[in-house]
Short mmCIF file of C-alpha atoms and ligand atoms in Angstrom, two decimals:
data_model
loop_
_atom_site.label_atom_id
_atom_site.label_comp_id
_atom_site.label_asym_id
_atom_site.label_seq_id
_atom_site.Cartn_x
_atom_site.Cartn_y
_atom_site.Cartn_z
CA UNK A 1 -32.97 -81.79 4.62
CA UNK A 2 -31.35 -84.17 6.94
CA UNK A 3 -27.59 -85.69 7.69
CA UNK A 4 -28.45 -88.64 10.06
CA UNK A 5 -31.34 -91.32 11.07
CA UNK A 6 -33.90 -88.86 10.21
CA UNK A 7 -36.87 -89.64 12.99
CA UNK A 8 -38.22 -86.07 12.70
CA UNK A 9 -38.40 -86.75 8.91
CA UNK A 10 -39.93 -89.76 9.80
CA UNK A 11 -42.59 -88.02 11.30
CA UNK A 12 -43.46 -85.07 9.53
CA UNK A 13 -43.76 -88.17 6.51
CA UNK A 14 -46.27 -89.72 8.61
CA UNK A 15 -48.15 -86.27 9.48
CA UNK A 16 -48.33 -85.38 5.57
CA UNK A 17 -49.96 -88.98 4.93
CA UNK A 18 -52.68 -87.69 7.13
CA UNK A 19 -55.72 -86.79 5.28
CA UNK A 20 -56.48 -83.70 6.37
CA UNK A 21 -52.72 -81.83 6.89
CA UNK A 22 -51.69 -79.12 4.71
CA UNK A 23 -48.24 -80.21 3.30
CA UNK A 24 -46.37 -83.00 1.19
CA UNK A 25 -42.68 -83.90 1.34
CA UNK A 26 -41.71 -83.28 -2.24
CA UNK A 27 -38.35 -84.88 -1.87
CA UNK A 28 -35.34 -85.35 1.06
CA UNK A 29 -32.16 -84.28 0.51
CA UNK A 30 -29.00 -85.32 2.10
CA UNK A 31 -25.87 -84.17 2.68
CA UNK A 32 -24.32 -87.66 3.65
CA UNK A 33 -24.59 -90.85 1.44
CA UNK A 34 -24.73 -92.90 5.02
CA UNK A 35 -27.92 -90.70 6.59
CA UNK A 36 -30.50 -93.84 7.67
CA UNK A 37 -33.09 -91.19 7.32
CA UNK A 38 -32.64 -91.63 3.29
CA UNK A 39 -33.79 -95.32 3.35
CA UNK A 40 -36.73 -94.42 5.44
CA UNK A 41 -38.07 -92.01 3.14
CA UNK A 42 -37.40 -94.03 -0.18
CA UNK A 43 -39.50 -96.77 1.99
CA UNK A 44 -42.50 -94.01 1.80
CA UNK A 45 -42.09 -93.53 -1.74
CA UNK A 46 -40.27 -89.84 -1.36
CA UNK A 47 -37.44 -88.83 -3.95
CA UNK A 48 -34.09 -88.59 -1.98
CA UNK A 49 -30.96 -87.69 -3.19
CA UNK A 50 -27.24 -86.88 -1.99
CA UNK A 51 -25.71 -83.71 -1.99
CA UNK A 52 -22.32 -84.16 -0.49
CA UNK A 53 -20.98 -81.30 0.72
CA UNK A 54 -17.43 -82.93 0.38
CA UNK A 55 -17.43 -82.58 -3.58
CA UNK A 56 -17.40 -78.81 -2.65
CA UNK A 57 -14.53 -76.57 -2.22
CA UNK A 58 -17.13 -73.45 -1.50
CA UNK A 59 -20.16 -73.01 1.20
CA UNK A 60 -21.38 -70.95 -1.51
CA UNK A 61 -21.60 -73.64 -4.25
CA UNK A 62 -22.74 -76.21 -1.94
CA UNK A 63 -25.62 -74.23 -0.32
CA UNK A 64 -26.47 -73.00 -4.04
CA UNK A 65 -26.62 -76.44 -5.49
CA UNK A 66 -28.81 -77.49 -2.38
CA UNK A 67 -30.99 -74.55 -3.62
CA UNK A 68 -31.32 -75.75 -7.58
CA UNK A 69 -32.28 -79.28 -6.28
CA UNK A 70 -34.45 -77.40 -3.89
CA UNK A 71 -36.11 -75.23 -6.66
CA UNK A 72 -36.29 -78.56 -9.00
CA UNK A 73 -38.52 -80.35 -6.07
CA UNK A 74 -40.68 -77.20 -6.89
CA UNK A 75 -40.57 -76.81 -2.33
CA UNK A 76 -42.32 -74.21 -1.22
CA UNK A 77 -40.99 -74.52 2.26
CA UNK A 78 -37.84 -76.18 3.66
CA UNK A 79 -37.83 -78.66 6.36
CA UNK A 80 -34.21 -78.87 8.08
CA UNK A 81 -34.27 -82.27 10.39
CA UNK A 82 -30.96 -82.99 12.09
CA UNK A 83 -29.15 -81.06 8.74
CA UNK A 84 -25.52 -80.57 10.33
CA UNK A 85 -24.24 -78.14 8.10
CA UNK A 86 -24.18 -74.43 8.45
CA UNK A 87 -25.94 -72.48 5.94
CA UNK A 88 -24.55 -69.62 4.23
CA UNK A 89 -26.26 -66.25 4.97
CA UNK A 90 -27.38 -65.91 1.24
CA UNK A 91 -29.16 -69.70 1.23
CA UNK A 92 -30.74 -68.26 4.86
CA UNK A 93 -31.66 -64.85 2.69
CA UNK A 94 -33.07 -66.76 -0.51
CA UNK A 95 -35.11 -69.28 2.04
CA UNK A 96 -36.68 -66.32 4.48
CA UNK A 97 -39.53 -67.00 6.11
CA UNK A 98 -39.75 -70.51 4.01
CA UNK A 99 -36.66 -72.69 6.05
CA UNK A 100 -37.54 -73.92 9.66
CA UNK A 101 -35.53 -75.80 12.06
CA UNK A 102 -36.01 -77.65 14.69
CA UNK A 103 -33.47 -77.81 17.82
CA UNK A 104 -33.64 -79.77 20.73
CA UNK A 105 -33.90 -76.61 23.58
CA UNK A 106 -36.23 -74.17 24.91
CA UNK A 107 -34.63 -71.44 22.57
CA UNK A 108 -32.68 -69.00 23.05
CA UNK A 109 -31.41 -71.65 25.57
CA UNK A 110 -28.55 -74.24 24.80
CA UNK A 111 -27.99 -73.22 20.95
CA UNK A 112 -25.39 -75.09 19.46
CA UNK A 113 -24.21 -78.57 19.65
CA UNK A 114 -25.10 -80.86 22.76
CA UNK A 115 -27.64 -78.96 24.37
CA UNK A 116 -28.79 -81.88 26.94
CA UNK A 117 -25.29 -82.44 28.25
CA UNK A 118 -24.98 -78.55 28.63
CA UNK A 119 -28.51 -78.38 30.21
CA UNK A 120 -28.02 -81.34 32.44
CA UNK A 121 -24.77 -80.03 33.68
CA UNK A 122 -26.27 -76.74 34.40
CA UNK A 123 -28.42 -78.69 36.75
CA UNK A 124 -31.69 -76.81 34.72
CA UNK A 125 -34.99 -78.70 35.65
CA UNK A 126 -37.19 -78.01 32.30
CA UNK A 127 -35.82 -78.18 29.09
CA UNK A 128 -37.68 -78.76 25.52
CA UNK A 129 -37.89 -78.25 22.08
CA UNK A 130 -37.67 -75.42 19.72
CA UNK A 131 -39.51 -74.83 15.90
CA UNK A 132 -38.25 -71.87 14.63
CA UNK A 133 -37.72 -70.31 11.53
CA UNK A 134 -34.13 -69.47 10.50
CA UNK A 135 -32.07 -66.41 10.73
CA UNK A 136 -28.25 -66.24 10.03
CA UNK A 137 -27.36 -67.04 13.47
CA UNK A 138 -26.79 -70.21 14.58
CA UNK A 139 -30.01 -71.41 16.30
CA UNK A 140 -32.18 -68.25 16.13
CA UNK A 141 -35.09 -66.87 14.34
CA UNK A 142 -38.58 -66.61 15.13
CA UNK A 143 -39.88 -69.15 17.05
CA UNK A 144 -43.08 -70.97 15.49
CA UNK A 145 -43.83 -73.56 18.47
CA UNK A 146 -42.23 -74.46 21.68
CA UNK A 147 -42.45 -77.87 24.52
CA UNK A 148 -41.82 -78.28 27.69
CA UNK A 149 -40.33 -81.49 28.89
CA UNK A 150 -38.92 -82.42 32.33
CA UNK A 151 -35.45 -83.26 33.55
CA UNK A 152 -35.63 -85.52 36.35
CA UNK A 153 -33.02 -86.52 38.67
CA UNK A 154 -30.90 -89.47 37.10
CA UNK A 155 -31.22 -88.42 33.81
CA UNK A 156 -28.21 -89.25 31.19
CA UNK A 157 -27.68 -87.11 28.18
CA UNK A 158 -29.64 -90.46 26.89
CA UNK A 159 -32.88 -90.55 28.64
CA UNK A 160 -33.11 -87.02 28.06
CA UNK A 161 -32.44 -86.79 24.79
CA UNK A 162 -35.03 -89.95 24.12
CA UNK A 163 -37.48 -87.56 26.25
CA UNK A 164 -37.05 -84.83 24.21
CA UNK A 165 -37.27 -86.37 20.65
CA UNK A 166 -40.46 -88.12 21.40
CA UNK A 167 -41.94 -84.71 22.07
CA UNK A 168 -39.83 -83.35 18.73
CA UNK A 169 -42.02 -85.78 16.63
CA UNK A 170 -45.23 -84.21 18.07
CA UNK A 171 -43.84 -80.78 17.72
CA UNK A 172 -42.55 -80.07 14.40
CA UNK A 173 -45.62 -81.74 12.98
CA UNK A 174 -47.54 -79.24 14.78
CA UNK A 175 -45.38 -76.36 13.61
CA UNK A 176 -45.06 -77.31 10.15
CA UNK A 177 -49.15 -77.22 10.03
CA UNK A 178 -48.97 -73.93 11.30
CA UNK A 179 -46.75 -72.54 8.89
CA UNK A 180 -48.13 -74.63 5.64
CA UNK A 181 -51.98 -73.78 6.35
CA UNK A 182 -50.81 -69.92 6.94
CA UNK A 183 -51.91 -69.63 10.67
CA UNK A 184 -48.46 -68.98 11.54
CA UNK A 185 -46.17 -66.21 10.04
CA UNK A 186 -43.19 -64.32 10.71
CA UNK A 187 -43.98 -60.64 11.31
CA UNK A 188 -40.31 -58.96 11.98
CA UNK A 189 -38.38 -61.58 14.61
CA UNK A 190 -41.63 -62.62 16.18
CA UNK A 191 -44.34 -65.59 14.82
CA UNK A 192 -48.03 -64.57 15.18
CA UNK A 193 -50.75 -67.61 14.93
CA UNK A 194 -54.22 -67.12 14.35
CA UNK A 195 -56.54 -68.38 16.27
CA UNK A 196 -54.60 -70.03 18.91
CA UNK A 197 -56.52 -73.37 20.10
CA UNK A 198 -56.61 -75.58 23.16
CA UNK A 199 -55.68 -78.48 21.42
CA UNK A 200 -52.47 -76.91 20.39
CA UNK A 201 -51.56 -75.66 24.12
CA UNK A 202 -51.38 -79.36 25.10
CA UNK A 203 -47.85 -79.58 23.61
CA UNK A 204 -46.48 -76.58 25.70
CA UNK A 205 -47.29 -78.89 29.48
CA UNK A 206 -44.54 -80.73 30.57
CA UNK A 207 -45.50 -84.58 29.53
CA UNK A 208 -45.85 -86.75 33.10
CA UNK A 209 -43.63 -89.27 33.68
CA UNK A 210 -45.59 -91.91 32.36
CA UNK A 211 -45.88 -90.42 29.09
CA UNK A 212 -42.41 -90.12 28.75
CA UNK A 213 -39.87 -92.43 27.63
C1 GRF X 301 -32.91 -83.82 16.72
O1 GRF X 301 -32.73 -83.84 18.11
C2 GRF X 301 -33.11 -82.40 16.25
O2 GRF X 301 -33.78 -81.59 17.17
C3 GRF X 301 -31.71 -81.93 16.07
O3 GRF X 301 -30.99 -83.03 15.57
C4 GRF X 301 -31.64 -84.23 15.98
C5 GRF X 301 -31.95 -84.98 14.72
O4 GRF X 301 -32.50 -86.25 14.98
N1 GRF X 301 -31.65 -80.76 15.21
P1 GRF X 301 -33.22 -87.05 13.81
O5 GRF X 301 -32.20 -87.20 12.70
O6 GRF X 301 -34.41 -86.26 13.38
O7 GRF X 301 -33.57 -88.37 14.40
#
């Protein structure tokens, strides 16, 4: 589910093309008619459609039409990509275990909106990105995979937020993988993953600067 230009979208539709990965995008759902992200995904062939949460007076009967639609795509697991609209807590109750997020911090860090300018006027010197899957709280829930990425000196809310998505679009890949193939699982508030491999800790080093953007 997305609201905007949809990039991570983008790229978890690029990692299900791959031949080997364990999930399809059955459809993308938006809650904005303008979301970029819609045309990019009717360019791969995905069904999109619009809920807008304007042509309801009630959370409630937004979040539950966004669950029929959901249940219609036949989804098995819900993909929430720059979706700026709170859920309620009974969409977050019908969707446990099955509705990740991704959020632009090293979680519990910077929940919330504008993370980088918060980080970058805290002065912090590593910040990342955060999979997780979601609880009722704003920003929270087990946490599925995690990157590291620098701040350097100089650094704008703009070159660090360009740092961090290029990193998102290798992480929630990653994640989703986990999570689809059944490596990774909530057990209470914590994810375990099975069989933990080397190739998967190279997304938790901080990037070097020439690998950045
Ligand atoms: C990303 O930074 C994501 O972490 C956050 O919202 C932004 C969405 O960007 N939740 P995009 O629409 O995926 O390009």
């Amino acid at each position: 589910m997305i609201s905007g230009r949809g990039s991570n979208m983008a790229s978890l539709i690029a990692a299900c093309e791959g031949k080997d990965y364990p999930a399809d995008i059955v459809g993308v759902i938006s809650n904005r008619q303008d979301a970029l992200g819609l045309s990019v995904a009717a360019q791969a062939g995905i069904p999109t459609l619009v809920v807008d949460h304007s042509d309801f007076e009630r959370r409630e009967d937004f979040d539950a039409e966004l669950t029929r639609r959901l249940e219609a795509f036949e989804a098995d697991l819900v993909c929430l990509a720059g979706f700026m609209r709170l859920l309620t807590d009974g969409f977050v109750s019908q969707w446990h275990d099955k509705l990740i997020n991704i959020h632009p911090s090293l979680l519990p860090a910077f929940k919330g909106l504008d993370p980088h300018t918060r980080a970058l006027a805290m002065g912090i010197k590593i910040t990342g990105c955060s999979v997780h899957f979601v609880r009722v709280e704003l920003d929270s829930g087990p946490i599925i995979a995690q990157a590291a990425v620098p701040v350097f000196t100089g650094d704008t809310e703009e070159t660090l937020s360009a740092r961090v998505l290029a990193v998102e679009h290798k992480l929630y890949p990653h994640a989703l993988a986990l999570v689809a193939s059944g490596r990774a699982r909530a057990v209470g508030e914590r994810v375990v993953i099975d069989d933990d491999d080397p190739v998967d800790t190279q997304l938790f080093s901080p990037p070097t600067k020439t690998n950045t953007v």
